[in-house]
CSV table of C-alpha atoms in Angstrom, one decimal:
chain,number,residue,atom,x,y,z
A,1,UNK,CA,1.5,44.8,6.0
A,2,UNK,CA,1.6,48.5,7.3
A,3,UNK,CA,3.4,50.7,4.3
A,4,UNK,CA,3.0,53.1,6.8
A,5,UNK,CA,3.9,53.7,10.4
A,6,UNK,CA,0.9,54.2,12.2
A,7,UNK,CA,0.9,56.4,15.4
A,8,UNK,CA,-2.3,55.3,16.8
A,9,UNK,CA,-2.6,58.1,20.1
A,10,UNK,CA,-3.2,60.8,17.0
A,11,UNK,CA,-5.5,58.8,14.5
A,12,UNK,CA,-8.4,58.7,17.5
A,13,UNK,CA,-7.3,55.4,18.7
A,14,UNK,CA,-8.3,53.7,16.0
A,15,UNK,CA,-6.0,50.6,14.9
A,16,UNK,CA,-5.8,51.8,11.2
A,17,UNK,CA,-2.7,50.3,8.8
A,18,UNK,CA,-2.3,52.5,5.7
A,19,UNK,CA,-1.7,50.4,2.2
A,20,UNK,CA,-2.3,50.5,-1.5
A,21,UNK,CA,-4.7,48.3,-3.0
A,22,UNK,CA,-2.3,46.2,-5.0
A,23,UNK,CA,-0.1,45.6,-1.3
A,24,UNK,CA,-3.6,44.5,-0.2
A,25,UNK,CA,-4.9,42.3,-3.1
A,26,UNK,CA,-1.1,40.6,-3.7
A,27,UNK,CA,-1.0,40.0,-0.2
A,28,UNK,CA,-4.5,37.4,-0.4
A,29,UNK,CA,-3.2,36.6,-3.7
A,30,UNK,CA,0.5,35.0,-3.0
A,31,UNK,CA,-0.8,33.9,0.6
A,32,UNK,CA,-3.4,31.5,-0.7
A,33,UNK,CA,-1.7,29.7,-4.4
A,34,UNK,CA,-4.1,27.1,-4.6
A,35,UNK,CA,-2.6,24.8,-6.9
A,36,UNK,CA,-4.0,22.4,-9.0
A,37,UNK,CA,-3.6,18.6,-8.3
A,38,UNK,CA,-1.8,17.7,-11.7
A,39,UNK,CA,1.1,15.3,-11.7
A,40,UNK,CA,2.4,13.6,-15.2
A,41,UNK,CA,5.1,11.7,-14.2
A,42,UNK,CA,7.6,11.1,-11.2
A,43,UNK,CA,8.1,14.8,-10.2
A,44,UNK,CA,4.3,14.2,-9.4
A,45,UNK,CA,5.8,12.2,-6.4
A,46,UNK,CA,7.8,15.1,-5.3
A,47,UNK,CA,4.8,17.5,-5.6
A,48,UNK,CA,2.7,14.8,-3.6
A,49,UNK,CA,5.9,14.9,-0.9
A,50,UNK,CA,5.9,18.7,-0.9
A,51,UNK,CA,1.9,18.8,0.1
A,52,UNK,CA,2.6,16.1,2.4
A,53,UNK,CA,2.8,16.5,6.2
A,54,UNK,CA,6.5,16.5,6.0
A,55,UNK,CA,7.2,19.2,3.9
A,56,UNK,CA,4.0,20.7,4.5
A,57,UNK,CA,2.2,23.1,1.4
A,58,UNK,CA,-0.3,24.1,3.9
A,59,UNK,CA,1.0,26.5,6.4
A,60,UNK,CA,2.6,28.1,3.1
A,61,UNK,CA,-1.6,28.8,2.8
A,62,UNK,CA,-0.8,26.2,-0.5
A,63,UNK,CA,-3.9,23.3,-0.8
A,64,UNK,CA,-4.0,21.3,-3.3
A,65,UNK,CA,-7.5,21.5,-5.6
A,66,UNK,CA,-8.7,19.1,-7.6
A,67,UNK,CA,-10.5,21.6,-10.0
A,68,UNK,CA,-9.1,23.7,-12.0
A,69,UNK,CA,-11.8,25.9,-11.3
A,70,UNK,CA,-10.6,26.4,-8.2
A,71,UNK,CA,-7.0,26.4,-8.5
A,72,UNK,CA,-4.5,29.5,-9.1
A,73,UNK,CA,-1.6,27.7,-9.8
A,74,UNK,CA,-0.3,25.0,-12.0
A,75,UNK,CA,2.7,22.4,-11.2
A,76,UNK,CA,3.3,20.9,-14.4
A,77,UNK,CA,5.1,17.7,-12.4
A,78,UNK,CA,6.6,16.1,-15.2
A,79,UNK,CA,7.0,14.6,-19.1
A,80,UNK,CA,4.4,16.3,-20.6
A,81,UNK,CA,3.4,13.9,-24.3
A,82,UNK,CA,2.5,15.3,-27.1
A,83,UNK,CA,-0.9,12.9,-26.9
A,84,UNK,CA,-1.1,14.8,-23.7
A,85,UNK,CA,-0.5,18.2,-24.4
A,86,UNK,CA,-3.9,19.3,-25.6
A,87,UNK,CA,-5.5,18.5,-22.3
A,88,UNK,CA,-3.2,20.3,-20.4
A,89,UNK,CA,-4.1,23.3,-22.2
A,90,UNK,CA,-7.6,22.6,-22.0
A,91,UNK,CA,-6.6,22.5,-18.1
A,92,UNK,CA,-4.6,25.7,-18.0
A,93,UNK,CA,-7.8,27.2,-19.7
A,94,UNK,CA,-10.5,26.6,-17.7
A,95,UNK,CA,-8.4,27.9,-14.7
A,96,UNK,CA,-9.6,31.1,-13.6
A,97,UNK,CA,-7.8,34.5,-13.8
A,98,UNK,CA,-5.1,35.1,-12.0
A,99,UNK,CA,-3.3,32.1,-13.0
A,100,UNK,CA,0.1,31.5,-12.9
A,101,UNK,CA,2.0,28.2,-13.9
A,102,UNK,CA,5.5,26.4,-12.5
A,103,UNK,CA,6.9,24.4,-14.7
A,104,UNK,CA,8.7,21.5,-12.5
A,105,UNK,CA,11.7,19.6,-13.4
A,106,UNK,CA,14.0,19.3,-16.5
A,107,UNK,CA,10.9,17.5,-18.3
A,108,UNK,CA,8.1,20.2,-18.2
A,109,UNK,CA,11.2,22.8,-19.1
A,110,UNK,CA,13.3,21.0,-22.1
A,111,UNK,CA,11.9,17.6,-22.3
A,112,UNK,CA,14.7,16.7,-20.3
A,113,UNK,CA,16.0,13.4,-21.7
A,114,UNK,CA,13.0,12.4,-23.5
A,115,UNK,CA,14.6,14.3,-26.2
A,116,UNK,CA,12.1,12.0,-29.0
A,117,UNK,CA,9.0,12.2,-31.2
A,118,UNK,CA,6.4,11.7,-28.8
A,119,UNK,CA,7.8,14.3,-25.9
A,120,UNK,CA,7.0,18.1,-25.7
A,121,UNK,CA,10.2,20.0,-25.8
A,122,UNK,CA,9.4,22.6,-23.0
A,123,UNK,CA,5.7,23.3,-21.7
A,124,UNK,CA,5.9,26.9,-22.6
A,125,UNK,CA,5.4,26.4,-26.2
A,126,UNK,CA,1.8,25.9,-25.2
A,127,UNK,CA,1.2,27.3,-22.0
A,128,UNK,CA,3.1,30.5,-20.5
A,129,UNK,CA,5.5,29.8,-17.8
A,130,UNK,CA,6.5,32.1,-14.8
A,131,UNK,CA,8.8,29.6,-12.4
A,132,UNK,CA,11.0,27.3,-14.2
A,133,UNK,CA,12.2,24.7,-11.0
A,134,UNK,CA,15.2,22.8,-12.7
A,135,UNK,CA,16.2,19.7,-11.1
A,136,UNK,CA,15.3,15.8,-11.9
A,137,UNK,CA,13.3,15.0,-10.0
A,138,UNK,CA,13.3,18.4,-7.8
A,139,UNK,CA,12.9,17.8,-4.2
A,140,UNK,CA,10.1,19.3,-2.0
A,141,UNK,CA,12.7,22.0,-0.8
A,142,UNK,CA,12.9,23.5,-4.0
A,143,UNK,CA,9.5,23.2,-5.3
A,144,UNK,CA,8.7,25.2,-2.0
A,145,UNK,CA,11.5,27.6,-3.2
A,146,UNK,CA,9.9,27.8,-6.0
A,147,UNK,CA,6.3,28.5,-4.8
A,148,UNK,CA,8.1,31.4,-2.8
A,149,UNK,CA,10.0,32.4,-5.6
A,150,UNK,CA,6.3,33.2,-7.1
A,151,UNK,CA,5.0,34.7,-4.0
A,152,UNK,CA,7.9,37.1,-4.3
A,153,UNK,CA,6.7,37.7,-8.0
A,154,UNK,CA,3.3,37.9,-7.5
A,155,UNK,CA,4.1,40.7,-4.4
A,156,UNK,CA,5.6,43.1,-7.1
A,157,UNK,CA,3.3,42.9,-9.6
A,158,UNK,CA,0.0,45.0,-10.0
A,159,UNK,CA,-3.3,43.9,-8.5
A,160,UNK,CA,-5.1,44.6,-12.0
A,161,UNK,CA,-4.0,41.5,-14.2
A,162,UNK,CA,-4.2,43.1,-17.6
A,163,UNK,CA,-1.2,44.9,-16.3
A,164,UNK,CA,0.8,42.0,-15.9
A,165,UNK,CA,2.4,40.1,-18.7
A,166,UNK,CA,2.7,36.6,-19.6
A,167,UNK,CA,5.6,35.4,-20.8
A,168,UNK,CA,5.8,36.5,-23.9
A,169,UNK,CA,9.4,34.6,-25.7
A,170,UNK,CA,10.8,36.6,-28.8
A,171,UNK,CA,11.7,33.6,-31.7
A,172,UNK,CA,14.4,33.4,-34.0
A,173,UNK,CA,12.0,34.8,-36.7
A,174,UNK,CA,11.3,38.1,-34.8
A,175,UNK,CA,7.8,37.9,-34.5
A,176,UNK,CA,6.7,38.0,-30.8
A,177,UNK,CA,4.2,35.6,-29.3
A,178,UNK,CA,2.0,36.2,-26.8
A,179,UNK,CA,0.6,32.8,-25.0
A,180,UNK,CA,-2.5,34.4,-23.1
B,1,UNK,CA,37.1,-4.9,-25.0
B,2,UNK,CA,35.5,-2.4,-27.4
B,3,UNK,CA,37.2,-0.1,-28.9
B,4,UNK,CA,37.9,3.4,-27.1
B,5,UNK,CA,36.1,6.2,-28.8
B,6,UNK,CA,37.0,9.7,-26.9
B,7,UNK,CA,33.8,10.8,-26.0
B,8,UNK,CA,35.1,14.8,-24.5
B,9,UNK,CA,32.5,16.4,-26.8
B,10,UNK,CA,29.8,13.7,-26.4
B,11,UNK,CA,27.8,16.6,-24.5
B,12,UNK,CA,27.1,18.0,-27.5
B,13,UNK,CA,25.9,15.7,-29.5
B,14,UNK,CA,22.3,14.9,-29.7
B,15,UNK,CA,23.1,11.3,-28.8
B,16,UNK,CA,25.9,8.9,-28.9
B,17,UNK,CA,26.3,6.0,-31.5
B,18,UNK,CA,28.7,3.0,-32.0
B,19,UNK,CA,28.1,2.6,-35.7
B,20,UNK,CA,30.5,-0.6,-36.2
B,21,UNK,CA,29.4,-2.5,-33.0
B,22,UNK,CA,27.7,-5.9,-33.8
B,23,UNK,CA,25.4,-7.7,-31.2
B,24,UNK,CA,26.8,-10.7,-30.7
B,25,UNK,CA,24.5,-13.7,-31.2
B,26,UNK,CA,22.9,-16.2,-29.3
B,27,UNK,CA,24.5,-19.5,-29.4
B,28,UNK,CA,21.8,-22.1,-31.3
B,29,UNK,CA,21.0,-25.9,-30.3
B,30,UNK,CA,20.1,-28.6,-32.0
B,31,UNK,CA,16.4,-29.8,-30.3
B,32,UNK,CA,16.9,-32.4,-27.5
B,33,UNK,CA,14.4,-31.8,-24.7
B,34,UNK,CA,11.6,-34.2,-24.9
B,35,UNK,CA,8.8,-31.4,-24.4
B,36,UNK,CA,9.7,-29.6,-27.2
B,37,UNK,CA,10.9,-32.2,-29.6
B,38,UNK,CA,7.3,-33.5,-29.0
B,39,UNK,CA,5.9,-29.6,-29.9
B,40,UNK,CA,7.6,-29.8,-33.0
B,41,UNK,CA,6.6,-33.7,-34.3
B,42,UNK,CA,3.1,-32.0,-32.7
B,43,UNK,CA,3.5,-29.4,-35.7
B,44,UNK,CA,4.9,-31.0,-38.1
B,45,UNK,CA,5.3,-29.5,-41.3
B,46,UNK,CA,4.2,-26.1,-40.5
B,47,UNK,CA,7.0,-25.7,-38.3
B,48,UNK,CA,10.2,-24.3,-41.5
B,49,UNK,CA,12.8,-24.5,-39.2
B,50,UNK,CA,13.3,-25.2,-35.3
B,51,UNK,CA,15.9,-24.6,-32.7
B,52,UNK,CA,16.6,-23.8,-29.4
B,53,UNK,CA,17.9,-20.6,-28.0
B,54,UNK,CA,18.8,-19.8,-24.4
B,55,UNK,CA,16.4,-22.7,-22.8
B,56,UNK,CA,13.3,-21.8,-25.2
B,57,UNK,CA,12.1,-23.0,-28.6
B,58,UNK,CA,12.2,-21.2,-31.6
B,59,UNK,CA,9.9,-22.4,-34.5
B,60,UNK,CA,9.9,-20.4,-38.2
B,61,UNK,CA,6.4,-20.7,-39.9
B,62,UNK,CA,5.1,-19.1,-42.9
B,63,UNK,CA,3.0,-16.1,-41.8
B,64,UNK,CA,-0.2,-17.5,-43.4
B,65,UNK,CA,-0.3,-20.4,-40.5
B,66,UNK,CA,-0.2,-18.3,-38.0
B,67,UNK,CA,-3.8,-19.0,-36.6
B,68,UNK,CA,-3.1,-23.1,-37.2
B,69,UNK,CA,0.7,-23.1,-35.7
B,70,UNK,CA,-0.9,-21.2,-32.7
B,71,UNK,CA,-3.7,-23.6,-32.3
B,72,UNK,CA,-2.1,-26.4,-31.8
B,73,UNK,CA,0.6,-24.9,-29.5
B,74,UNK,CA,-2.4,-23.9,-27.1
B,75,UNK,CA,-4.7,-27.3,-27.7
B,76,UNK,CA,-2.4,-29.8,-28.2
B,77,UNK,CA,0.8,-28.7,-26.6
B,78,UNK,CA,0.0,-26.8,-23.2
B,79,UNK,CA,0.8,-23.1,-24.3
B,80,UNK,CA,-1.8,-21.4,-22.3
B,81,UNK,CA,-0.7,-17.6,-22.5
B,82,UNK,CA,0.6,-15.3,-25.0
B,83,UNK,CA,3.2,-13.0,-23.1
B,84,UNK,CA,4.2,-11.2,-25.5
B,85,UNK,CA,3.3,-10.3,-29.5
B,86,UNK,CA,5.0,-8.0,-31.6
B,87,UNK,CA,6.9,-7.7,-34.7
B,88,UNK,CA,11.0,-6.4,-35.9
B,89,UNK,CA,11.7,-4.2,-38.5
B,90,UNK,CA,14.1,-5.9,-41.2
B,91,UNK,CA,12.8,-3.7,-44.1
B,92,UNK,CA,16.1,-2.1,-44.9
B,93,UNK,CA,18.0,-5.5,-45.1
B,94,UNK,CA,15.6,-8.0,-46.3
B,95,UNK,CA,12.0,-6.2,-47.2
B,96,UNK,CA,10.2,-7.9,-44.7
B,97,UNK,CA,8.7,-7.8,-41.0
B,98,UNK,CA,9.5,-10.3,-38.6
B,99,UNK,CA,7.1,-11.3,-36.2
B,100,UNK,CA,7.4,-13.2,-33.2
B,101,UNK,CA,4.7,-14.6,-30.6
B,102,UNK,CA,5.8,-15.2,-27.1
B,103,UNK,CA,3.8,-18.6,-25.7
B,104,UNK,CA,4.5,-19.9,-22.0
B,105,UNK,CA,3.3,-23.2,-20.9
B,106,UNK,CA,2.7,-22.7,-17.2
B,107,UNK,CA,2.3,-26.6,-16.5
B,108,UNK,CA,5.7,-27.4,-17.8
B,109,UNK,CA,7.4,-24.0,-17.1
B,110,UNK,CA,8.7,-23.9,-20.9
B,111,UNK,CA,8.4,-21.1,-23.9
B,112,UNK,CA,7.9,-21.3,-27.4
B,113,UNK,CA,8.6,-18.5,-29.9
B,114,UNK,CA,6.9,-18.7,-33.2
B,115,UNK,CA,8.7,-16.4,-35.4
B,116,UNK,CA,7.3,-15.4,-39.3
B,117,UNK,CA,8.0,-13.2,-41.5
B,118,UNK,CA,5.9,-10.5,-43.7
B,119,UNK,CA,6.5,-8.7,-46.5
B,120,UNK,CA,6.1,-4.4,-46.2
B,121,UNK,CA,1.9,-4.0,-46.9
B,122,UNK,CA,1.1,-7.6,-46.2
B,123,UNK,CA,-1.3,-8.1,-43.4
B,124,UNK,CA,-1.7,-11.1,-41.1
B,125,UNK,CA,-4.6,-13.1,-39.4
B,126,UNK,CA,-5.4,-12.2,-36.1
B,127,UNK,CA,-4.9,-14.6,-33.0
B,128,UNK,CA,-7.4,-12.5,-30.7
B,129,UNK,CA,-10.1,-15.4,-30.5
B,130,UNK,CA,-7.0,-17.9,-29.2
B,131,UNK,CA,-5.5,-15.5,-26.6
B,132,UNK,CA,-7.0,-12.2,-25.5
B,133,UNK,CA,-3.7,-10.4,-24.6
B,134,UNK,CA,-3.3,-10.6,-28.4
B,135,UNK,CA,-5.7,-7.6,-29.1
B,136,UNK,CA,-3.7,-5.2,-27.1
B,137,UNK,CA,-0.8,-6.5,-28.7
B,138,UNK,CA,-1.7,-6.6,-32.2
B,139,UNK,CA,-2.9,-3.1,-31.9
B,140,UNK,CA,0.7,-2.1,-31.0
B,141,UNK,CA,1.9,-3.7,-33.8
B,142,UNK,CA,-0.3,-1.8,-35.7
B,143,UNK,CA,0.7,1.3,-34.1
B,144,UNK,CA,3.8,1.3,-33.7
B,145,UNK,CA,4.4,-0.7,-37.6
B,146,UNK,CA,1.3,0.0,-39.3
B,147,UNK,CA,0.9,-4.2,-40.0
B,148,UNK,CA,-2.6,-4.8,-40.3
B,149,UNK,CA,-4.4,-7.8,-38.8
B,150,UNK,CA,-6.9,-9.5,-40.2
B,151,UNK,CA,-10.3,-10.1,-38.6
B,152,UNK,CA,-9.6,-8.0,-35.3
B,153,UNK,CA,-12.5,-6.9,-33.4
B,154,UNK,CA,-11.1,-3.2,-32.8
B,155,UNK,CA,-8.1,-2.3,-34.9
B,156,UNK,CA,-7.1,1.3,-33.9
B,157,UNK,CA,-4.0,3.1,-32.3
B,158,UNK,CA,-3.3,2.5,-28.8
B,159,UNK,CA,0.0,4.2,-27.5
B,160,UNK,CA,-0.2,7.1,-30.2
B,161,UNK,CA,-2.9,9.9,-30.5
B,162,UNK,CA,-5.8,8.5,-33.5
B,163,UNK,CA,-4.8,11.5,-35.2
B,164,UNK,CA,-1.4,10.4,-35.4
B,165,UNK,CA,0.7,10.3,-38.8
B,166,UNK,CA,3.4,7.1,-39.6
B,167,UNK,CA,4.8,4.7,-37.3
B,168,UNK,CA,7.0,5.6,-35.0
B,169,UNK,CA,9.2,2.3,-34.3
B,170,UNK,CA,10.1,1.6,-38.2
B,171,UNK,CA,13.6,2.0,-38.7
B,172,UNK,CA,12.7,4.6,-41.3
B,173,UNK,CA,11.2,6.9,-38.5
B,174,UNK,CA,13.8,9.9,-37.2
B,175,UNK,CA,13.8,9.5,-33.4
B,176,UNK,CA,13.1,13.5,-33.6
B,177,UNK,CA,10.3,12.9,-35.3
B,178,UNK,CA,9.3,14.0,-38.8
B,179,UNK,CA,7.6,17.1,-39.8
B,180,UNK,CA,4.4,16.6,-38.3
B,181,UNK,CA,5.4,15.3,-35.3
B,182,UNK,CA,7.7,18.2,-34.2
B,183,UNK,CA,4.5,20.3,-34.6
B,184,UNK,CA,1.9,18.2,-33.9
B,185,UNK,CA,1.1,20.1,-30.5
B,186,UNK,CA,1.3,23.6,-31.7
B,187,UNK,CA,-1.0,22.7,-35.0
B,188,UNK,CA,-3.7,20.9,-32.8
B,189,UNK,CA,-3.9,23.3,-30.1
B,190,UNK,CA,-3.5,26.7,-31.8
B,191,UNK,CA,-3.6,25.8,-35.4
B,192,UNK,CA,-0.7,25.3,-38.5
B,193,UNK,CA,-0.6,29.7,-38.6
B,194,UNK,CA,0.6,29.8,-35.3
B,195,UNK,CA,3.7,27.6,-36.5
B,196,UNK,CA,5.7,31.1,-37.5
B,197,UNK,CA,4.8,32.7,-34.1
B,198,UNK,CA,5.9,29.7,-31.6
B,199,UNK,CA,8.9,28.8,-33.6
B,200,UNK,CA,10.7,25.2,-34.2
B,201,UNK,CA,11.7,22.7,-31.7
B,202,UNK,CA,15.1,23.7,-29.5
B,203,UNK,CA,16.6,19.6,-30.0
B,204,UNK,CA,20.0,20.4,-28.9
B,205,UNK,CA,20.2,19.7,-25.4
B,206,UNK,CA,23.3,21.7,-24.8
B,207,UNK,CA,22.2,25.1,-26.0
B,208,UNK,CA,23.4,28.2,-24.3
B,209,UNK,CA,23.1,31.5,-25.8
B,210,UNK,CA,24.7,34.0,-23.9
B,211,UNK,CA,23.1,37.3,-24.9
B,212,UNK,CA,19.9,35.3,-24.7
B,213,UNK,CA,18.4,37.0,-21.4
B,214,UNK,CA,14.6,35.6,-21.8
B,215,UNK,CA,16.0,32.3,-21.5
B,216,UNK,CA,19.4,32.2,-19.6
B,217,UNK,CA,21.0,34.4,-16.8
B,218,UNK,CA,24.6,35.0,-15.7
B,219,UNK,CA,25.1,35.0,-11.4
B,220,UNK,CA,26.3,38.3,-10.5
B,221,UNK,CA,25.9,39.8,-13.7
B,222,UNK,CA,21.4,39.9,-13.5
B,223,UNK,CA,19.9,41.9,-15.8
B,224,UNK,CA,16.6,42.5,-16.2
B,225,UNK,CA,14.5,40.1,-18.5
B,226,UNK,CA,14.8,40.3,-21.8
B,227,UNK,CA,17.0,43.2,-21.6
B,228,UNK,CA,19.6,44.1,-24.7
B,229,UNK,CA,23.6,43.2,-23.4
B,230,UNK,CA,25.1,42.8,-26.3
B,231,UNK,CA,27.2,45.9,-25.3
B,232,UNK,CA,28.4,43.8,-22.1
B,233,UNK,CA,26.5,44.0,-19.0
B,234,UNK,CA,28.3,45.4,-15.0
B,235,UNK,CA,28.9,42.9,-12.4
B,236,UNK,CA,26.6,42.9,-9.4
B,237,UNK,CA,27.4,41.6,-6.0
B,238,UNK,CA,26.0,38.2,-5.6
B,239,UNK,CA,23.3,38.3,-2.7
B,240,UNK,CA,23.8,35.2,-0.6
B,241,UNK,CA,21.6,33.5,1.9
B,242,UNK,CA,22.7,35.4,5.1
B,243,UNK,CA,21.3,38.7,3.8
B,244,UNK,CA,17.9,36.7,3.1
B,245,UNK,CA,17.8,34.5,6.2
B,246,UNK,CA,18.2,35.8,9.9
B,247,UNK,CA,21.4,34.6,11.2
B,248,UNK,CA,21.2,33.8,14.8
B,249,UNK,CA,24.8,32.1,15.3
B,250,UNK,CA,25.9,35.3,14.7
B,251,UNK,CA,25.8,38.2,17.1
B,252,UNK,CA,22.8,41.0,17.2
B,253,UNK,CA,23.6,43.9,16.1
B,254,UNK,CA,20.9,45.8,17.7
B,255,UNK,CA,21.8,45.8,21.8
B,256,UNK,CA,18.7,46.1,23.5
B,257,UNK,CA,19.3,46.6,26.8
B,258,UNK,CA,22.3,49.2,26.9
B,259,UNK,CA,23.1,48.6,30.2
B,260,UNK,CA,25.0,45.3,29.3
């Protein structure tokens, strides 16, 4: 974690690492992405695979929550309907800040073949997406690439969230949207 | 054989139809089997027509006997369960529903289908106090046709949200869905003003944009996102897995021991 190397005979003997507060905060921040327990459809199987002994979420420092109040993160694990949609906003909003959201699978990104009336076409025209995972159904390999994929993004951003920006997708129109 | 229809750009197309194919049909019989020769004497003149298809018994009734016909299939004749209850869009070619109830006899291991047919707005009587897998059934009829049944106990939308408009499985109903469907989400969860802002629906499946870089991304030309490269954009060397990943089939570079 040391930014700095630390000579420790001319700092008193005192085991002292030099960092910035957003190394520091990002570093509890991306080593603990609770996520919540929140599977729609078969890539819900691969996410339950993924936190499994087998592939193994935890050592990652990754548990699976059953609150949203608790969680950090959310795997949107499949076909998300549009009877559905409003309660997985509801979801994403009573997660606390930070919050960051994987969209899993070809589903949760396009719709995927469920290209029909009844099928969202892409979660992020409700909720703002930072990992798209492609794949159908991805396998526990790649939703772990994924979840490092956000570690890595989460280590370069700032520690003070207003900083950060959510996705934020420019429309044909012009007009920008911003998805808090 | 069917004919062969090149299907190179089939991609990119929303979907794929055979507009001239016909379904072949089901060869008919004449009503032999002493079970169901005995249903239909059983009916009598409320069953219009009778035959048998693939092993099971089809009867034709006027919709307004529905409750009687299926009374006397489960009293009299042994046909216990309701499998299956729903109804077929012919409105384009004839103006009517068809609707069919699935019966199995479990004694006798046989199946009755008692087919009727509606006209569009008509409603029909419901068969809940005969068999209870009927409600569920009926209500997906109503759902999914918008036929009304008579005297249900709890006639409401079951697959679709309440606040759902039309009927999805009409023939009439785009597959894409119609207006309201396309923004049902965005109108219930942010409201009908945030329509503009979120934009339509991207349907085609096969969309790339290549100067889109929110959206898609070139390998070993990364820019960053949302960045302008309508000018072109400079190659970049493509960082593979050994630079990630320590390599240990491959020889330190750092000796540690220089005596070696």
């Amino acid at each position: 974690m040391a930014q700095h190397q630390v000579n420790y005979a001319s700092s008193a003997g005192l085991p002292i690492a030099l960092t910035s507060v957003d190394k520091l905060v990002n570093w509890g921040r991306s080593n603990s992405l609770w996520p919540l327990t929140y599977g729609l459809a078969c890539c819900a199987i691969e996410m339950m695979a993924s936190g499994a002994s087998r592939y193994d979420f935890d050592r990652m420092g990754t548990i699976f929550r059953a609150s949203p109040r608790q969680a950090d993160v959310m795997i949107l694990a499949g076909t998300l309907s549009k009877k559905h949609s409003e309660f997985a906003r509801r979801l994403y909003d009573q997660m606390t800040e930070p919050k960051w959201v994987i969209s899993m699978g070809s589903c949760a990104n396009t719709g995927g073949m469920f290209n029909t009336y009844a099928t969202v076409q892409g979660v992020d025209r409700i909720i703002p997406v930072d990992i798209y995972l492609p794949g159908c159904a991805p396998r526990p390999e790649t939703l772990q690439y994924a979840l490092m994929m956000l570690q890595k993004k989460i280590r370069k951003e700032s520690a003070d969230m207003k900083k950060n920006t959510k996705q934020d997708l420019t429309n044909q129109t012009g007009k920008r949207a911003r998805l808090i | 054989m069917r004919k062969y229809v090149p299907k190179d750009n089939v991609q990119g197309k929303s979907y794929y139809t055979d507009r001239f194919w016909v379904a072949p049909r089901v060869p008919r019989s004449e009503v032999e089997d002493e079970h169901f020769a005995a249903v239909v004497t059983a009916l009598g003149d409320l069953a219009k027509e009778s035959y048998v298809e693939i092993g099971q018994l089809v009867v034709h009734i006027d919709a307004t006997n529905n409750f009687t016909v299926l009374k006397t299939l489960k009293e009299k004749c042994g046909y216990t369960q309701c499998s299956e209850q729903s109804a077929v869009d012919y409105l384009a070619k004839d103006g009517e529903f068809e609707l069919f109830y699935q019966l199995l006899n479990v004694n006798e291991a046989k199946r009755v289908r008692v087919v009727c047919r509606i006209k569009n707005g008509e409603a029909i009587e419901s068969v809940e106090p005969l068999f209870k897998s009927a409600n569920f059934a009926e209500r997906e009829m109503f759902d999914m046709f918008g036929i009304k049944v008579n005297n249900h106990p709890f006639l409401k939308r079951i697959i679709m949200p309440d606040d759902w408009e039309g009927h999805p499985l009409l023939k009439t109903y785009p597959l894409h869905g119609d207006e309201f469907a396309s923004w049902y989400e965005v109108d219930k969860i942010f409201g009908k003003e945030y329509r503009d802002i979120i934009g339509p629906e991207n349907r085609d499946p096969a969309k790339v944009d290549r100067h889109d870089t929110k959206r898609f991304s070139r390998v070993g030309y990364e820019v960053p996102f949302g960045a302008d490269i309508s000018e072109g954009e400079t190659e970049k060397a493509i960082e593979y897995s050994e630079t990630l990943l320590v390599n240990y089939n491959k020889k330190a570079s750092k000796q540690l021991d220089e005596r070696r």
